[in-house]
Amino acid sequence: MLEIEIKKKLLAAAVEAAQHSHCPYSHFRVGAALLTSNGKIFSGTNIENVSYGGTVCAERVAVWKAVSEGEKEFRAMAVVAPGVGESYPCALCRQVMLEFGLDWLVISGDAHGRYLGECSLRELVPFPFTPQALLGDQP
């Protein structure tokens, strides 16, 4: 179980990251903060592109920053976005996240860093396509 103070710290880092969003098309600022197994926090924000396929979500930015710094074991990610409902990673971000395991906590918050809910990545992806799927009938 993740301590409430760590959850608050992650939500605050995600809110800070959202302030750096480049979202001139959607105007939808998203922030993410990723907690590694050794306690480091990596943040990310959405970066839109006029060629929409070049857009990258906050969650993937945080994962890629962590991996580029040598981190590959994660405990939790907080995601914040505008609106009144819970914010969770999109399907593509979930796929990127589960590359590094299913047993992380995903924390949802609003643009002010208020806690809205949480669940495990395993709960978000009940039928995951994992790296083990590639081992199928391999010789």
PDB file of C-alpha atoms in Angstrom:
ATOM      1  CA  MET A   1       0.000   0.000   0.000  1.00  0.00           C
ATOM      2  CA  LEU A   2       1.252   3.474  -0.857  1.00  0.00           C
ATOM      3  CA  GLU A   3       1.324   6.041   1.938  1.00  0.00           C
ATOM      4  CA  ILE A   4      -1.004   9.050   1.610  1.00  0.00           C
ATOM      5  CA  GLU A   5       1.938  11.486   1.733  1.00  0.00           C
ATOM      6  CA  ILE A   6       3.534   9.808  -1.286  1.00  0.00           C
ATOM      7  CA  LYS A   7       0.218   9.931  -3.156  1.00  0.00           C
ATOM      8  CA  LYS A   8      -0.045  13.671  -2.399  1.00  0.00           C
ATOM      9  CA  LYS A   9       3.530  14.200  -3.590  1.00  0.00           C
ATOM     10  CA  LEU A  10       2.796  12.363  -6.837  1.00  0.00           C
ATOM     11  CA  LEU A  11      -0.392  14.338  -7.431  1.00  0.00           C
ATOM     12  CA  ALA A  12       1.467  17.614  -6.804  1.00  0.00           C
ATOM     13  CA  ALA A  13       4.216  16.604  -9.248  1.00  0.00           C
ATOM     14  CA  ALA A  14       1.590  15.731 -11.862  1.00  0.00           C
ATOM     15  CA  VAL A  15      -0.126  19.116 -11.401  1.00  0.00           C
ATOM     16  CA  GLU A  16       3.232  20.869 -11.822  1.00  0.00           C
ATOM     17  CA  ALA A  17       3.951  18.867 -14.973  1.00  0.00           C
ATOM     18  CA  ALA A  18       0.552  19.754 -16.457  1.00  0.00           C
ATOM     19  CA  GLN A  19       1.498  23.428 -16.258  1.00  0.00           C
ATOM     20  CA  HIS A  20       4.150  22.739 -18.917  1.00  0.00           C
ATOM     21  CA  SER A  21       1.701  21.105 -21.320  1.00  0.00           C
ATOM     22  CA  HIS A  22       1.899  21.997 -24.996  1.00  0.00           C
ATOM     23  CA  CYS A  23      -1.768  21.652 -25.944  1.00  0.00           C
ATOM     24  CA  PRO A  24      -2.676  24.394 -28.434  1.00  0.00           C
ATOM     25  CA  TYR A  25      -5.304  22.209 -30.140  1.00  0.00           C
ATOM     26  CA  SER A  26      -7.189  20.431 -27.362  1.00  0.00           C
ATOM     27  CA  HIS A  27      -6.419  22.901 -24.544  1.00  0.00           C
ATOM     28  CA  PHE A  28      -6.565  19.821 -22.288  1.00  0.00           C
ATOM     29  CA  ARG A  29      -3.593  19.907 -19.911  1.00  0.00           C
ATOM     30  CA  VAL A  30      -2.583  16.499 -18.576  1.00  0.00           C
ATOM     31  CA  GLY A  31       0.162  15.783 -16.078  1.00  0.00           C
ATOM     32  CA  ALA A  32       1.622  12.497 -14.905  1.00  0.00           C
ATOM     33  CA  ALA A  33       4.082  11.586 -12.172  1.00  0.00           C
ATOM     34  CA  LEU A  34       5.731   8.174 -12.055  1.00  0.00           C
ATOM     35  CA  LEU A  35       7.185   6.646  -8.892  1.00  0.00           C
ATOM     36  CA  THR A  36      10.031   4.168  -9.353  1.00  0.00           C
ATOM     37  CA  SER A  37      10.685   1.251  -7.056  1.00  0.00           C
ATOM     38  CA  ASN A  38      13.619   3.141  -5.529  1.00  0.00           C
ATOM     39  CA  GLY A  39      11.571   6.280  -4.782  1.00  0.00           C
ATOM     40  CA  LYS A  40      12.492   8.543  -7.718  1.00  0.00           C
ATOM     41  CA  ILE A  41       9.717  10.561  -9.356  1.00  0.00           C
ATOM     42  CA  PHE A  42       9.612  11.309 -13.069  1.00  0.00           C
ATOM     43  CA  SER A  43       6.965  13.646 -14.428  1.00  0.00           C
ATOM     44  CA  GLY A  44       5.514  14.145 -17.875  1.00  0.00           C
ATOM     45  CA  THR A  45       2.978  16.269 -19.675  1.00  0.00           C
ATOM     46  CA  ASN A  46       1.096  15.968 -22.934  1.00  0.00           C
ATOM     47  CA  ILE A  47       2.827  17.426 -25.969  1.00  0.00           C
ATOM     48  CA  GLU A  48       0.551  17.987 -28.944  1.00  0.00           C
ATOM     49  CA  ASN A  49       1.606  18.351 -32.553  1.00  0.00           C
ATOM     50  CA  VAL A  50      -0.167  19.861 -35.538  1.00  0.00           C
ATOM     51  CA  SER A  51       0.276  16.409 -37.110  1.00  0.00           C
ATOM     52  CA  TYR A  52      -1.920  14.739 -34.501  1.00  0.00           C
ATOM     53  CA  GLY A  53      -0.127  11.391 -34.788  1.00  0.00           C
ATOM     54  CA  GLY A  54       2.959  13.125 -33.413  1.00  0.00           C
ATOM     55  CA  THR A  55       1.167  13.941 -30.169  1.00  0.00           C
ATOM     56  CA  VAL A  56       2.437  12.222 -27.013  1.00  0.00           C
ATOM     57  CA  CYS A  57       0.497  11.685 -23.785  1.00  0.00           C
ATOM     58  CA  ALA A  58       1.811  12.736 -20.371  1.00  0.00           C
ATOM     59  CA  GLU A  59       1.972   9.156 -19.113  1.00  0.00           C
ATOM     60  CA  ARG A  60       4.236   7.996 -21.936  1.00  0.00           C
ATOM     61  CA  VAL A  61       6.491  11.026 -21.512  1.00  0.00           C
ATOM     62  CA  ALA A  62       6.969  10.124 -17.834  1.00  0.00           C
ATOM     63  CA  VAL A  63       7.699   6.462 -18.636  1.00  0.00           C
ATOM     64  CA  TRP A  64      10.151   7.342 -21.400  1.00  0.00           C
ATOM     65  CA  LYS A  65      11.960   9.855 -19.198  1.00  0.00           C
ATOM     66  CA  ALA A  66      12.358   7.227 -16.478  1.00  0.00           C
ATOM     67  CA  VAL A  67      13.512   4.500 -18.858  1.00  0.00           C
ATOM     68  CA  SER A  68      15.965   6.882 -20.537  1.00  0.00           C
ATOM     69  CA  GLU A  69      17.494   7.427 -17.085  1.00  0.00           C
ATOM     70  CA  GLY A  70      17.852   3.669 -16.494  1.00  0.00           C
ATOM     71  CA  GLU A  71      14.692   3.070 -14.428  1.00  0.00           C
ATOM     72  CA  LYS A  72      12.439   0.142 -15.341  1.00  0.00           C
ATOM     73  CA  GLU A  73      10.742  -0.846 -12.080  1.00  0.00           C
ATOM     74  CA  PHE A  74       7.702   1.225 -11.167  1.00  0.00           C
ATOM     75  CA  ARG A  75       5.357   1.390  -8.183  1.00  0.00           C
ATOM     76  CA  ALA A  76       2.770   4.025  -9.065  1.00  0.00           C
ATOM     77  CA  MET A  77       1.671   6.762 -11.433  1.00  0.00           C
ATOM     78  CA  ALA A  78      -0.541   9.747 -10.708  1.00  0.00           C
ATOM     79  CA  VAL A  79      -2.508  11.309 -13.565  1.00  0.00           C
ATOM     80  CA  VAL A  80      -4.255  14.683 -13.416  1.00  0.00           C
ATOM     81  CA  ALA A  81      -6.437  16.419 -15.962  1.00  0.00           C
ATOM     82  CA  PRO A  82      -9.157  19.059 -16.110  1.00  0.00           C
ATOM     83  CA  GLY A  83     -12.748  18.096 -15.462  1.00  0.00           C
ATOM     84  CA  VAL A  84     -14.731  16.579 -12.662  1.00  0.00           C
ATOM     85  CA  GLY A  85     -14.331  12.903 -13.505  1.00  0.00           C
ATOM     86  CA  GLU A  86     -11.473  10.549 -12.796  1.00  0.00           C
ATOM     87  CA  SER A  87      -8.488  10.655 -15.148  1.00  0.00           C
ATOM     88  CA  TYR A  88      -6.830   7.429 -16.173  1.00  0.00           C
ATOM     89  CA  PRO A  89      -4.325   6.620 -18.937  1.00  0.00           C
ATOM     90  CA  CYS A  90      -5.595   5.988 -22.461  1.00  0.00           C
ATOM     91  CA  ALA A  91      -5.306   2.516 -23.992  1.00  0.00           C
ATOM     92  CA  LEU A  92      -2.002   3.236 -25.725  1.00  0.00           C
ATOM     93  CA  CYS A  93      -0.467   4.544 -22.490  1.00  0.00           C
ATOM     94  CA  ARG A  94      -1.766   1.508 -20.608  1.00  0.00           C
ATOM     95  CA  GLN A  95      -0.032  -0.724 -23.155  1.00  0.00           C
ATOM     96  CA  VAL A  96       3.250   1.160 -22.700  1.00  0.00           C
ATOM     97  CA  MET A  97       2.897   0.965 -18.920  1.00  0.00           C
ATOM     98  CA  LEU A  98       2.268  -2.771 -18.809  1.00  0.00           C
ATOM     99  CA  GLU A  99       5.506  -3.349 -20.665  1.00  0.00           C
ATOM    100  CA  PHE A 100       6.997  -2.820 -17.198  1.00  0.00           C
ATOM    101  CA  GLY A 101       4.569  -4.939 -15.181  1.00  0.00           C
ATOM    102  CA  LEU A 102       0.958  -5.020 -14.066  1.00  0.00           C
ATOM    103  CA  ASP A 103       1.324  -4.403 -10.360  1.00  0.00           C
ATOM    104  CA  TRP A 104       1.486  -0.631 -10.217  1.00  0.00           C
ATOM    105  CA  LEU A 105      -0.974   1.694  -8.590  1.00  0.00           C
ATOM    106  CA  VAL A 106      -2.624   4.281 -10.845  1.00  0.00           C
ATOM    107  CA  ILE A 107      -3.861   7.358  -8.962  1.00  0.00           C
ATOM    108  CA  SER A 108      -6.370   9.761 -10.483  1.00  0.00           C
ATOM    109  CA  GLY A 109      -6.586  13.437  -9.634  1.00  0.00           C
ATOM    110  CA  ASP A 110      -8.035  16.665 -10.934  1.00  0.00           C
ATOM    111  CA  ALA A 111      -6.175  19.727 -12.224  1.00  0.00           C
ATOM    112  CA  HIS A 112      -5.846  21.010  -8.642  1.00  0.00           C
ATOM    113  CA  GLY A 113      -4.255  17.801  -7.379  1.00  0.00           C
ATOM    114  CA  ARG A 114      -7.309  16.579  -5.504  1.00  0.00           C
ATOM    115  CA  TYR A 115      -7.425  12.815  -5.162  1.00  0.00           C
ATOM    116  CA  LEU A 116     -10.271  11.244  -7.178  1.00  0.00           C
ATOM    117  CA  GLY A 117      -9.559   7.525  -7.020  1.00  0.00           C
ATOM    118  CA  GLU A 118      -7.108   4.745  -7.694  1.00  0.00           C
ATOM    119  CA  CYS A 119      -6.797   1.226  -9.016  1.00  0.00           C
ATOM    120  CA  SER A 120      -4.080  -1.140 -10.109  1.00  0.00           C
ATOM    121  CA  LEU A 121      -2.850  -1.276 -13.688  1.00  0.00           C
ATOM    122  CA  ARG A 122      -4.014  -4.899 -13.640  1.00  0.00           C
ATOM    123  CA  GLU A 123      -7.563  -3.652 -12.980  1.00  0.00           C
ATOM    124  CA  LEU A 124      -7.302  -1.116 -15.826  1.00  0.00           C
ATOM    125  CA  VAL A 125      -6.129  -3.811 -18.256  1.00  0.00           C
ATOM    126  CA  PRO A 126      -8.024  -7.021 -17.455  1.00  0.00           C
ATOM    127  CA  PHE A 127      -6.815  -8.847 -20.585  1.00  0.00           C
ATOM    128  CA  PRO A 128      -3.290  -7.517 -21.133  1.00  0.00           C
ATOM    129  CA  PHE A 129      -1.022  -8.096 -24.084  1.00  0.00           C
ATOM    130  CA  THR A 130       2.255  -8.556 -22.224  1.00  0.00           C
ATOM    131  CA  PRO A 131       5.799  -9.397 -23.331  1.00  0.00           C
ATOM    132  CA  GLN A 132       5.108 -12.987 -22.239  1.00  0.00           C
ATOM    133  CA  ALA A 133       2.563 -13.252 -25.071  1.00  0.00           C
ATOM    134  CA  LEU A 134       5.474 -13.290 -27.519  1.00  0.00           C
ATOM    135  CA  LEU A 135       6.882 -16.439 -25.911  1.00  0.00           C
ATOM    136  CA  GLY A 136       3.917 -18.542 -27.121  1.00  0.00           C
ATOM    137  CA  ASP A 137       5.157 -21.335 -29.385  1.00  0.00           C
ATOM    138  CA  GLN A 138       8.764 -20.201 -29.616  1.00  0.00           C
ATOM    139  CA  PRO A 139      11.325 -23.012 -29.923  1.00  0.00           C
TER     140      PRO A 139
END
